[in-house]
CSV table of C-alpha atoms and ligand atoms in Angstrom, one decimal:
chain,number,residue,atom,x,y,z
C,1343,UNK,CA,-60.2,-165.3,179.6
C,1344,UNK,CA,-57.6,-164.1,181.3
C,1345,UNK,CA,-54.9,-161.6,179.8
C,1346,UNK,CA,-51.8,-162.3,178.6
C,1347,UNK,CA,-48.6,-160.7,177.7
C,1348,UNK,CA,-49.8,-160.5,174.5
C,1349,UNK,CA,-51.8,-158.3,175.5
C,1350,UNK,CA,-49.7,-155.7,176.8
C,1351,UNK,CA,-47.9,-153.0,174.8
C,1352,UNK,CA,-44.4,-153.3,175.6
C,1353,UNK,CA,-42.7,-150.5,174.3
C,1354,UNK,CA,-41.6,-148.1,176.9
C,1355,UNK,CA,-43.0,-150.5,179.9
C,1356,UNK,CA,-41.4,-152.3,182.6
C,1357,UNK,CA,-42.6,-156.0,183.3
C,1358,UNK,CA,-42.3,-157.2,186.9
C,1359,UNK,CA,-42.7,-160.9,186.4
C,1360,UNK,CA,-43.0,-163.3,188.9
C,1361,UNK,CA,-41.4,-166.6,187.9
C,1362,UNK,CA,-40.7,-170.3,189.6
C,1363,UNK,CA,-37.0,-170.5,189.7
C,1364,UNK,CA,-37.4,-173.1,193.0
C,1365,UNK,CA,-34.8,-174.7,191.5
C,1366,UNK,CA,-33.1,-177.4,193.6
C,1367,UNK,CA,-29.1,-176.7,194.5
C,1368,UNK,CA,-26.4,-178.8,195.1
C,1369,UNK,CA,-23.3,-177.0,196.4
C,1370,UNK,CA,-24.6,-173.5,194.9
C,1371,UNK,CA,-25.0,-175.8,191.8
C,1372,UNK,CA,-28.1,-175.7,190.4
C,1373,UNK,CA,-28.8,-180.0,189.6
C,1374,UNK,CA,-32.1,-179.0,187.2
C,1375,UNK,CA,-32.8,-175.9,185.4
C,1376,UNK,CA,-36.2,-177.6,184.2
C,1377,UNK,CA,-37.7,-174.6,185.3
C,1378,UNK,CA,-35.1,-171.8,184.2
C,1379,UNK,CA,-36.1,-173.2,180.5
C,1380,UNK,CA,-39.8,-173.3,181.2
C,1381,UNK,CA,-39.4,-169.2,181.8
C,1382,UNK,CA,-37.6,-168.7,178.7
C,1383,UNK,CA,-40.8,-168.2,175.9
C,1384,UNK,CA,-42.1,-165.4,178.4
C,1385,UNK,CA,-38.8,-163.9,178.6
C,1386,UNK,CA,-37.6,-163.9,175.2
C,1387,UNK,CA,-41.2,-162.7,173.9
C,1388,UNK,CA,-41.1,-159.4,176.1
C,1389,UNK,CA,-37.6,-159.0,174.5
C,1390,UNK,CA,-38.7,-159.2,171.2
C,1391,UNK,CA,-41.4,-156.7,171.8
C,1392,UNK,CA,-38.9,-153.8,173.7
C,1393,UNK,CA,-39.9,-154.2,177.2
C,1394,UNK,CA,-37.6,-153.5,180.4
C,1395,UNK,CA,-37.7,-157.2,182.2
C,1396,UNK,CA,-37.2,-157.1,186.3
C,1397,UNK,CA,-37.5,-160.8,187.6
C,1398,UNK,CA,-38.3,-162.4,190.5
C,1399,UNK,CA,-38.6,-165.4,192.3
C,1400,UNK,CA,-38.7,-167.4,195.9
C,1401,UNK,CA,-35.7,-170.3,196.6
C,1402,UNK,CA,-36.2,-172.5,198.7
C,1403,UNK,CA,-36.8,-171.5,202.5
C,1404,UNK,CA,-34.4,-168.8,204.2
C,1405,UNK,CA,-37.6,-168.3,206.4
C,1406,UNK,CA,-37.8,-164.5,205.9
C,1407,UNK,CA,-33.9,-163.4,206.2
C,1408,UNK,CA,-31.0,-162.7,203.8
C,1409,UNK,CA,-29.7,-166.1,203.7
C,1410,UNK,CA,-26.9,-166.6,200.7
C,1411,UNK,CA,-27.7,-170.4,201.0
C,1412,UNK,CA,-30.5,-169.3,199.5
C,1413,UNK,CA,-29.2,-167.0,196.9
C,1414,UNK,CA,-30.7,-166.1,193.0
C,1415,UNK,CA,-27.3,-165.1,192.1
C,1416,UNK,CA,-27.0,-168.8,190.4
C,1417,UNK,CA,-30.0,-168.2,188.6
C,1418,UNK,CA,-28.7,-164.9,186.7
C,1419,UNK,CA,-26.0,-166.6,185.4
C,1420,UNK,CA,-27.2,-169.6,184.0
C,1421,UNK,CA,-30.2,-167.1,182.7
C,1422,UNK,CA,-27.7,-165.2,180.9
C,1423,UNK,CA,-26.1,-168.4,179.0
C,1424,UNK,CA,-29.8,-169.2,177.7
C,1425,UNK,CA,-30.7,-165.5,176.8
C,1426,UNK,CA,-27.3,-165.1,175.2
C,1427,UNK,CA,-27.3,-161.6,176.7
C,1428,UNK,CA,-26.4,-160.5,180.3
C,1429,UNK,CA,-29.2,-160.6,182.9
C,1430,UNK,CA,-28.4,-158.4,185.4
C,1431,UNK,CA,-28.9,-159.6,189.3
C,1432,UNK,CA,-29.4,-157.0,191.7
C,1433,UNK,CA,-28.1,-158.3,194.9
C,1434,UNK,CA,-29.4,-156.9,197.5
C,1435,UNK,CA,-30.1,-158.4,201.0
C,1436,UNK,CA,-33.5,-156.0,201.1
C,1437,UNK,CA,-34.4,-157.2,197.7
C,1438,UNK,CA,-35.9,-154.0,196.9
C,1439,UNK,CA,-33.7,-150.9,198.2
C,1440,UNK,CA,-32.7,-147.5,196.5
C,1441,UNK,CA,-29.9,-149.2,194.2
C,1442,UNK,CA,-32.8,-152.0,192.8
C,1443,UNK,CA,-35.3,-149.3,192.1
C,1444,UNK,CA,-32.6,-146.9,190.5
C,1445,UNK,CA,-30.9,-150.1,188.5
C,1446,UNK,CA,-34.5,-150.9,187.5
C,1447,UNK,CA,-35.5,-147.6,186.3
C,1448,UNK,CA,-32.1,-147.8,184.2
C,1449,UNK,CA,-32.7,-150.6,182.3
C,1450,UNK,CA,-32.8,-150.4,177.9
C,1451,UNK,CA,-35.7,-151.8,176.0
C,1452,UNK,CA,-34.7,-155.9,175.8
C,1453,UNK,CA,-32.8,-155.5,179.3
C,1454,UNK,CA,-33.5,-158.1,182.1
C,1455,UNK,CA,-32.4,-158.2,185.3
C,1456,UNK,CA,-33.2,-160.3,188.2
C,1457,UNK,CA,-33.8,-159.0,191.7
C,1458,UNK,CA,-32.8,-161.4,195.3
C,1459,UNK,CA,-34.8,-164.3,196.8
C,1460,UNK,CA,-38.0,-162.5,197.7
C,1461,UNK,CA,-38.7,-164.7,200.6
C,1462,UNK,CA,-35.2,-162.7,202.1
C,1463,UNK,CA,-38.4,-160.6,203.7
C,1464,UNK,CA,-40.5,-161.7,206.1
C,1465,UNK,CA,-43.2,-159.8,204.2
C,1466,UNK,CA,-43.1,-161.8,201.4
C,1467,UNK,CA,-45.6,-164.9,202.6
C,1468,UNK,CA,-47.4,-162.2,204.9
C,1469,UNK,CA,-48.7,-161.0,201.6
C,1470,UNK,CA,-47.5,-157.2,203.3
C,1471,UNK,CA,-49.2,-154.5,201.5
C,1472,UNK,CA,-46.4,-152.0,202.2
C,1473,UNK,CA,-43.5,-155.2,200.1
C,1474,UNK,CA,-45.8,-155.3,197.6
C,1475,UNK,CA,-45.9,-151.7,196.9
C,1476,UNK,CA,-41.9,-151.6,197.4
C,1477,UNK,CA,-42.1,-154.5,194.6
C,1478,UNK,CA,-44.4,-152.8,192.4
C,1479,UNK,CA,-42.3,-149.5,192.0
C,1480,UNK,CA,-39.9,-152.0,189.9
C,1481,UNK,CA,-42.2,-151.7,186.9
C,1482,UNK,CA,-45.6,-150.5,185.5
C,1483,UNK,CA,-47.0,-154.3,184.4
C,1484,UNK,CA,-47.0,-157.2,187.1
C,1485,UNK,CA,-46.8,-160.8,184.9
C,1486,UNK,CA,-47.8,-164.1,186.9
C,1487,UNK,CA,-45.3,-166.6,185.4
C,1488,UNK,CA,-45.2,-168.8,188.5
C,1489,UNK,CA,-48.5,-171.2,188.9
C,1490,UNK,CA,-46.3,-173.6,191.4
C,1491,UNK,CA,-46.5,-170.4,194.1
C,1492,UNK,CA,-50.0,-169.0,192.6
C,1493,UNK,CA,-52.0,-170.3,195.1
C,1494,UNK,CA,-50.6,-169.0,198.0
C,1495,UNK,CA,-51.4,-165.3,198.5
C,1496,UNK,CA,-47.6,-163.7,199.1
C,1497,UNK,CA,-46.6,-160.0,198.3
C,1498,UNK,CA,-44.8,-161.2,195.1
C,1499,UNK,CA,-47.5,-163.7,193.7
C,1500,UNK,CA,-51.2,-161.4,194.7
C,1501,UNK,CA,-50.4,-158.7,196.6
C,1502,UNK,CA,-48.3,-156.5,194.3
C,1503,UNK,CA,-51.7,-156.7,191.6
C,1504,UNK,CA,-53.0,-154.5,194.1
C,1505,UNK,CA,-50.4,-151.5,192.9
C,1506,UNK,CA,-50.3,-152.2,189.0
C,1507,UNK,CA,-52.2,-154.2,186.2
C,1508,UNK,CA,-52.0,-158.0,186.0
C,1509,UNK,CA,-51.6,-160.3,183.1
C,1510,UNK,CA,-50.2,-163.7,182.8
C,1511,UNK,CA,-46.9,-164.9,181.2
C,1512,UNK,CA,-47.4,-168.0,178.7
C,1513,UNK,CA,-46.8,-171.2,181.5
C,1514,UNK,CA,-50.0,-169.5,183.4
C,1515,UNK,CA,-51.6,-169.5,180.0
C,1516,UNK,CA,-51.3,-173.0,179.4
C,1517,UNK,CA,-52.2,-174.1,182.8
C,1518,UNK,CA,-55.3,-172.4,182.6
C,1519,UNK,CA,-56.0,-173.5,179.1
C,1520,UNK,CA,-55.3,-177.3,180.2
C,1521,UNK,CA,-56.5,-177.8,184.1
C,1522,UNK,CA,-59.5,-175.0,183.0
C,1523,UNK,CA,-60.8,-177.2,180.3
C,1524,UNK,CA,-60.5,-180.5,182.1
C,1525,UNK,CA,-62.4,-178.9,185.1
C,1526,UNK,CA,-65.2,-176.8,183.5
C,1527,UNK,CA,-65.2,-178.2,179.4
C,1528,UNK,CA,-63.7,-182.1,179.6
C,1529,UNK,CA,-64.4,-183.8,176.6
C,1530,UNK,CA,-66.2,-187.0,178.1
C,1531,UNK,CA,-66.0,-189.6,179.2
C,1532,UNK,CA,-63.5,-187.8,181.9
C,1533,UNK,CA,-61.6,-189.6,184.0
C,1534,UNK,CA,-59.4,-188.4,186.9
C,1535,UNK,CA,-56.6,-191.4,188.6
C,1536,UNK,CA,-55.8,-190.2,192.1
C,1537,UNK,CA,-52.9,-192.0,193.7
C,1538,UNK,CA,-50.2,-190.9,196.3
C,1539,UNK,CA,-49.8,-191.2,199.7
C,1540,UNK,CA,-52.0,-190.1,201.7
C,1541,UNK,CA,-56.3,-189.8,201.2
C,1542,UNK,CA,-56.3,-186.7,203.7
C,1543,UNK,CA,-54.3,-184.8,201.0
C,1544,UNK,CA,-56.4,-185.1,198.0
C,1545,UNK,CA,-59.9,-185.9,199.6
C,1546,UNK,CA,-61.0,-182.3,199.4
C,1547,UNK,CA,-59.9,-182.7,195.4
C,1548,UNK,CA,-61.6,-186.6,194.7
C,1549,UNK,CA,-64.6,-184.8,196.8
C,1550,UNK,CA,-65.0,-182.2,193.4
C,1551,UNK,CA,-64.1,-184.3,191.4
C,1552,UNK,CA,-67.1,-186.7,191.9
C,1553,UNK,CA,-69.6,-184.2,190.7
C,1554,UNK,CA,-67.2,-183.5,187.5
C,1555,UNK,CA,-66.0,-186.7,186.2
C,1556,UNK,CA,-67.4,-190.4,184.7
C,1557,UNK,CA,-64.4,-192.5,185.6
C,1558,UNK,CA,-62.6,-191.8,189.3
C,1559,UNK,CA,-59.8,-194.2,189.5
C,1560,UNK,CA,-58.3,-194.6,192.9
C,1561,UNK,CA,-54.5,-196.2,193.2
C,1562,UNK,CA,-51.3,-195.6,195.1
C,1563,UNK,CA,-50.6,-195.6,199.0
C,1564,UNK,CA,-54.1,-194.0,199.5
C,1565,UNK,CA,-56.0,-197.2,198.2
C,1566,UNK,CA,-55.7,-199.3,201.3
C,1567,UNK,CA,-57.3,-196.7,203.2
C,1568,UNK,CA,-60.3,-197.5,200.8
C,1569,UNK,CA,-59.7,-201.0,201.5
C,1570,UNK,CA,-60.1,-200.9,205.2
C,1571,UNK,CA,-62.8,-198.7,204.7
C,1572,UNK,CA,-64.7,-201.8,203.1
C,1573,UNK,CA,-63.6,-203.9,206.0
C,1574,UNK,CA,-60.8,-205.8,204.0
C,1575,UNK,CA,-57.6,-206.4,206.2
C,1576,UNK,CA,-54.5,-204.4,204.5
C,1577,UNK,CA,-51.6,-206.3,206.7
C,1578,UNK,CA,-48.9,-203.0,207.0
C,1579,UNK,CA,-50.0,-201.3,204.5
C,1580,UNK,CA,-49.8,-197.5,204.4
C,1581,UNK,CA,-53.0,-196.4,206.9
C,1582,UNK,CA,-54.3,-192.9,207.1
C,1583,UNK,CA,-56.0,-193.5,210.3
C,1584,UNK,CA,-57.6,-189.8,209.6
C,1585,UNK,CA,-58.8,-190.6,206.5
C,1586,UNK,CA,-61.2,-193.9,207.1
C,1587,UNK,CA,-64.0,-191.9,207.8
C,1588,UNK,CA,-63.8,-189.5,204.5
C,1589,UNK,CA,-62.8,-192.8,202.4
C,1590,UNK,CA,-66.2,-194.4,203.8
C,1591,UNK,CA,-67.8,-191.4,202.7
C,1592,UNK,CA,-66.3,-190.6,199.4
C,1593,UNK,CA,-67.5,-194.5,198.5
C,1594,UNK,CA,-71.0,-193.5,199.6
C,1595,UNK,CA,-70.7,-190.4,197.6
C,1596,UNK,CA,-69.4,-192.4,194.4
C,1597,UNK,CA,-72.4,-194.7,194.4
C,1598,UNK,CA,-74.9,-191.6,195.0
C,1599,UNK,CA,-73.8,-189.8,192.3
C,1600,UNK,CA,-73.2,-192.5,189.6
C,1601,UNK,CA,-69.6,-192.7,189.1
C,1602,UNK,CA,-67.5,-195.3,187.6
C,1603,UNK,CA,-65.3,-195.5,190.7
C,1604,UNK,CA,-62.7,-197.9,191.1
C,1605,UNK,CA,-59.9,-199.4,193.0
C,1606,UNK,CA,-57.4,-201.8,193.1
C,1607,UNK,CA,-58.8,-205.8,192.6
C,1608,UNK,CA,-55.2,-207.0,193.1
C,1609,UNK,CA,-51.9,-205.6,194.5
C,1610,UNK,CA,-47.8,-206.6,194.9
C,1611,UNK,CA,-47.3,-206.7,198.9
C,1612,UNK,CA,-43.7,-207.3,199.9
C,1613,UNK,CA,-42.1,-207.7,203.6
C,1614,UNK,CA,-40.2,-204.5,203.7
C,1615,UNK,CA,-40.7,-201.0,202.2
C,1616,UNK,CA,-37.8,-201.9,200.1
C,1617,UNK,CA,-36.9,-202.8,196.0
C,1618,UNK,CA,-35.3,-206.4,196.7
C,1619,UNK,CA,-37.5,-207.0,199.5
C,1620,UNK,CA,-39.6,-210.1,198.7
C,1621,UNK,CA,-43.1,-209.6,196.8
C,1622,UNK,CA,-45.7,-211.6,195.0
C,1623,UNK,CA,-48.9,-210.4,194.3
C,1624,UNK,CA,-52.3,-210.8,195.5
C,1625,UNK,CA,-56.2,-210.5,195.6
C,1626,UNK,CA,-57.7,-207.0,197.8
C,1627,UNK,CA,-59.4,-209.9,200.2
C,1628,UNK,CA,-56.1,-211.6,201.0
C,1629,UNK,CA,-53.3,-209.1,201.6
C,1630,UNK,CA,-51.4,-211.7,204.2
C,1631,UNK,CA,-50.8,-209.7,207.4
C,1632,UNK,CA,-47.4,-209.3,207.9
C,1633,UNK,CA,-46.5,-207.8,203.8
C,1634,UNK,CA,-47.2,-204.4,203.0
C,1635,UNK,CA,-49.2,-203.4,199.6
C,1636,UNK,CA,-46.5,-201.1,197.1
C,1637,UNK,CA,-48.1,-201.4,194.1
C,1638,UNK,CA,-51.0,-202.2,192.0
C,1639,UNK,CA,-51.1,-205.8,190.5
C,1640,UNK,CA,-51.9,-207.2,186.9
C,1641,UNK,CA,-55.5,-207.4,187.2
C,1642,UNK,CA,-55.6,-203.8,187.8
C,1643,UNK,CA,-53.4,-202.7,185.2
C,1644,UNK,CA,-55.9,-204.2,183.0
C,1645,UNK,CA,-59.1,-203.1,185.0
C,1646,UNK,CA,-57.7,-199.5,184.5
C,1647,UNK,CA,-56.0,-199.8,180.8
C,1648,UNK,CA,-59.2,-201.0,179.7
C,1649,UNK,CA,-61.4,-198.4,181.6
C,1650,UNK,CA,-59.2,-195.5,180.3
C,1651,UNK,CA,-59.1,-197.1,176.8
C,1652,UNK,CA,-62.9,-194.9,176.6
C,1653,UNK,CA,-61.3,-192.0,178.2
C,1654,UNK,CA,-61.4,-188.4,176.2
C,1655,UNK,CA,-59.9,-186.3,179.4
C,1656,UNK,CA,-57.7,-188.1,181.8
C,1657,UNK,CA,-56.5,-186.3,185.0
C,1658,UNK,CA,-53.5,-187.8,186.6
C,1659,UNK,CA,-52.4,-187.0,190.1
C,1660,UNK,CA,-50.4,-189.2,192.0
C,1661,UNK,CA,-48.4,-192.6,191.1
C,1662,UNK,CA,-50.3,-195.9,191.5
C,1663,UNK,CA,-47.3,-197.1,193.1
C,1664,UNK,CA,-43.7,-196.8,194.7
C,1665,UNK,CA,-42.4,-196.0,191.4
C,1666,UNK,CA,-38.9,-194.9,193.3
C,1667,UNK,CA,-38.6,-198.4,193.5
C,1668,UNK,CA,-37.7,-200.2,190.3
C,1669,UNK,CA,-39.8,-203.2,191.3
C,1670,UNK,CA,-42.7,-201.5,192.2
C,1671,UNK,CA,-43.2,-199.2,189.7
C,1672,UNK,CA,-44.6,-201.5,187.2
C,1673,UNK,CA,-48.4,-200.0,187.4
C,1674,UNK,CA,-47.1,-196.4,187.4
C,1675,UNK,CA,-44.9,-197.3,184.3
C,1676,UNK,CA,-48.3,-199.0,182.7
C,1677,UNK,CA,-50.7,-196.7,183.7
C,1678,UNK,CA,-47.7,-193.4,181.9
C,1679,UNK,CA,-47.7,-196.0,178.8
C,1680,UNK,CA,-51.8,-196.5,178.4
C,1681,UNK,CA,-52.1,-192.6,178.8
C,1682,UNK,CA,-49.3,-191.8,176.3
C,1683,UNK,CA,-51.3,-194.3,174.0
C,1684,UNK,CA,-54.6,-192.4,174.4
C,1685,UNK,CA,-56.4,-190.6,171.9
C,1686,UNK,CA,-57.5,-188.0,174.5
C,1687,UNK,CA,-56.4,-185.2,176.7
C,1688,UNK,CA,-54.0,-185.8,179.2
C,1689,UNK,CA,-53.0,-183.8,181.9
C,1690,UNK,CA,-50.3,-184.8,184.8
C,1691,UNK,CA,-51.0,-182.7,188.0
C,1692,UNK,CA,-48.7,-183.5,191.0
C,1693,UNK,CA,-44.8,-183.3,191.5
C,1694,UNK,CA,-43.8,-186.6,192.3
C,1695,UNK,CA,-46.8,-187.9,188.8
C,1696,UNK,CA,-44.8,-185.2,186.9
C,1697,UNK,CA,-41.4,-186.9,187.8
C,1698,UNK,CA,-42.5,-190.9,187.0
C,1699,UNK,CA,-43.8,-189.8,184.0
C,1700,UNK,CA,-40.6,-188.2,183.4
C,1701,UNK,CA,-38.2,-190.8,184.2
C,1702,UNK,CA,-40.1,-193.4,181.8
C,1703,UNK,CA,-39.5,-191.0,178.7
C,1704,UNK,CA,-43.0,-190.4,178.5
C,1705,UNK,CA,-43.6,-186.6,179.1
C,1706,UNK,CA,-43.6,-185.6,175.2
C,1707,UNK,CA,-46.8,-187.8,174.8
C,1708,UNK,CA,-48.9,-186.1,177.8
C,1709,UNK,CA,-51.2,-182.7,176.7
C,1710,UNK,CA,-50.2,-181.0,179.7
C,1711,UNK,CA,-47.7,-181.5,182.6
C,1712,UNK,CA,-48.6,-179.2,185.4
C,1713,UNK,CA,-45.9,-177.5,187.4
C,1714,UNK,CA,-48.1,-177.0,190.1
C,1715,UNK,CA,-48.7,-179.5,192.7
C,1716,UNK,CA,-50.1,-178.2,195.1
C,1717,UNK,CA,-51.4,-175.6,193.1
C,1718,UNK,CA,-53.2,-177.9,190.4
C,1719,UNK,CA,-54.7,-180.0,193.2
C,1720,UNK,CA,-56.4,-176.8,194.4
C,1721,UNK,CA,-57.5,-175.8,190.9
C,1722,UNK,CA,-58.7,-179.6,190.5
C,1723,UNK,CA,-60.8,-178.8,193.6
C,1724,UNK,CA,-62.3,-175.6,191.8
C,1725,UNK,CA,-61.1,-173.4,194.1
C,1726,UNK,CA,-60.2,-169.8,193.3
C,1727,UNK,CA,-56.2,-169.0,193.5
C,1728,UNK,CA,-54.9,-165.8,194.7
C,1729,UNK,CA,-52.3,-165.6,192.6
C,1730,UNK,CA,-54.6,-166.5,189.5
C,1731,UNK,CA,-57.6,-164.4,190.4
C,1732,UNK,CA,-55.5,-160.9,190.2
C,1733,UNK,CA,-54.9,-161.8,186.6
C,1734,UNK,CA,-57.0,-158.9,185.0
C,1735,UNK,CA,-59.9,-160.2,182.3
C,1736,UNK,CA,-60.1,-159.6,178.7
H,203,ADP,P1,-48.0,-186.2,193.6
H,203,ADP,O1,-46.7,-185.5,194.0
H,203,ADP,O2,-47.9,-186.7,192.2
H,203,ADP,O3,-49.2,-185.4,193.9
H,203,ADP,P2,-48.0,-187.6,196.1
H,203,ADP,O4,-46.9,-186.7,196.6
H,203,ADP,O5,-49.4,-187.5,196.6
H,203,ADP,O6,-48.0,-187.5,194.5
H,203,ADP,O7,-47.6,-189.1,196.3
H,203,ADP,C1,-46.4,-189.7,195.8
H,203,ADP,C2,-45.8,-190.7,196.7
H,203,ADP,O8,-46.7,-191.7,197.0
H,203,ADP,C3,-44.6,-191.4,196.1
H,203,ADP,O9,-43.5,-191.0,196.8
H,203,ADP,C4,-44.9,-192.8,196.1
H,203,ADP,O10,-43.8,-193.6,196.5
H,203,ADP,C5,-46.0,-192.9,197.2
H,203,ADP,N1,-46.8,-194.1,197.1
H,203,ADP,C6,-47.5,-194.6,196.0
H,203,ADP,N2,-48.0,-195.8,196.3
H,203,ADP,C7,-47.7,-196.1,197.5
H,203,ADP,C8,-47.9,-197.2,198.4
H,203,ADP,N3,-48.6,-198.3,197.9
H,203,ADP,N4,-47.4,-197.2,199.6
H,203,ADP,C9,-46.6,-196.2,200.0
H,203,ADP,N5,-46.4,-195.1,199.3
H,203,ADP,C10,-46.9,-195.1,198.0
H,204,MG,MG1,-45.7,-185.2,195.9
């Protein structure tokens, strides 16, 4: 177990907390503050129990320079109107300079105040020992709020650990509780539904999760890379030319090891990676060659909504379809409703997954959403995060 902020106390301290406020700007607008709100139980908890708050974050990518574009200063303000109490931004180009540290070291018990886009120094991604310290002297407790940038060692998200004591805000908390359990504790049977684009980006993650799960359910762009691999023609279907070889072995590695591993028995194939384009649906065998595959069929949905009916721990990463596309996202809508239906635990790992679910009203009805995509595939894959693994132990 892994401590918390619970486990801190606050009175008299300083939390530097690393949050995810990546969020997406239009116009110096921010369009969703999705992940502004997601900060706010940390935030307001550390207020309640009298600590000084410094925040900081990455946004976007001004590729190590001051870059306004780029700015927090958004952030702050729309910060304050949640927290119904001034959170101060230190603007500063260097993000930490002789002003930060003295505006820091004035701040009341219940004061927050939010520091510039970290990633305005180069240092930041080089993990730079001498950043970290710089970011450090900003408080006496580092908090890991932002599991989206945890696996990626960067001054802000590992390196800083190195100075003062670690301990995770509640979104890490929750993230570990959920993505732990499925990985080391599933209630069985487990069953994991990769989809997606591309094999070559989740074969290291399928790869793990053969020797975890019961069920592995392959859907989504990556599918027909399957299906080539078992000689079937795909007509222009997405290929990953790379990934033929890993899919042949992934099927060899399914069998060996005695998973229920299944794919697609029929899929919608139009002319044109496009909604109106024409579509009808058809049998793995007898894709036609000149329509391309965008989503799973009717006999799947059922193949799979039956499968997962058994299912105690689903993991879902990656739509089974091109649920962008009204018409084609039929089996990502079906596969969102048969999860939401489930008696079991259900956790959505992946950006775009996080999103379809999203869109179809269906988030409230999943255990867990991960904000992590990256970062959740690597945890899927068991791997140890940076950001995660300075977190200090109960
Ligand atoms: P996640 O973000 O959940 O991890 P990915 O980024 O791996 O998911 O993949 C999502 C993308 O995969 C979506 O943009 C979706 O349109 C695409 N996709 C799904 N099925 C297909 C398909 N049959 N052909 C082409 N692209 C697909
Ligand atoms: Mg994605």
């Amino acid at each position: 177990m892994k401590k918390t902020i619970r486990d801190v106390k606050w009175e008299g301290r300083t939390a530097v907390m690393r949050c995810d406020f990546n969020v997406p700007l239009k116009d110096g607008e921010i369009t969703d503050d999705t992940r502004i709100r997601a900060a706010l139980p940390s935030i307001n908890y550390l207020i309640d129990n009298g600590a000084r708050i410094v925040l900081m974050s990455h946004l976007g990518r001004p590729k190590g320079k001051p870059n306004h574009e780029f700015s927090l200063a958004p952030v702050a303000a729309r910060l304050s109107e949640y927290l119904g109490k001034e959170v101060k931004f230190a603007a500063s180009d260097a993000v930490v300079d002789e002003d930060v540290k003295k505006a820091a070291s004035e701040l009341a018990a219940g004061d927050v105040m939010l520091i510039e886009n970290v990633r305005y120094r180069a240092e930041e991604e080089k993990n730079d020992h001498d950043f970290a310290g710089e970011l450090s002297e900003l408080g006496d407790i580092f908090v890991q709020e932002a599991f989206g940038t945890s696996h990626r060692a960067h001054a802000s998200t590992t390196g800083i650990a190195a100075f003062i004591p670690a301990v995770s805000g509640f979104l890490i908390e929750k993230e570990l509780k959920f993505l732990g359990e499925a990985v080391n504790d599933p209630e069985r049977p487990f069953a994991a539904i990769m989809g997606g684009a591309k094999v070559k980006d989740k074969i290291a993650v399928i790869t793990s999760l053969l020797d975890k799960v019961d069920i592995l359910i392959i859907g989504g762009g990556m599918a027909y890379t399957f299906f080539k691999a078992q000689g079937y023609s795909i007509g222009t279907s997405l290929l990953d030319e790379e990934g033929l070889d890993l899919a042949k072995n992934i099927l060899d590695l399914a069998k060996e090891k005695g998973v229920n591993f299944l794919l697609p028995v029929d899929v919608v194939a139009a002319d044109e990676f496009a909604n109106d384009s024409p579509h009808d649906v058809y049998a793995v065998d007898s894709i036609p060659e000149n329509r391309m595959g965008l989503d799973i069929g009717p006999a799947t949905i059922k193949l799979f909504s039956d499968t997962l009916a058994e299912a105690k721990t689903v993991v879902w990463n990656g739509p089974v379809g091109v649920f962008e596309m009204e018409n084609f996202a039929v089996g990502t809508r079906a596969i969102a409703e048969c999860l939401a239906g489930l008696d079991a635990t259900t956790v959505i790992g992946g950006g775009d997954s996080a999103a379809a679910v999203t869109q179809f009203g269906l988030a409230d009805k999943m255990t867990h959403i991960s904000t992590g995509g990256g970062a959740s595939l690597e945890f899927l894959e068991g791997k140890e995060l940076p950001g995660i693994a300075v977190i200090e132990d109960k």
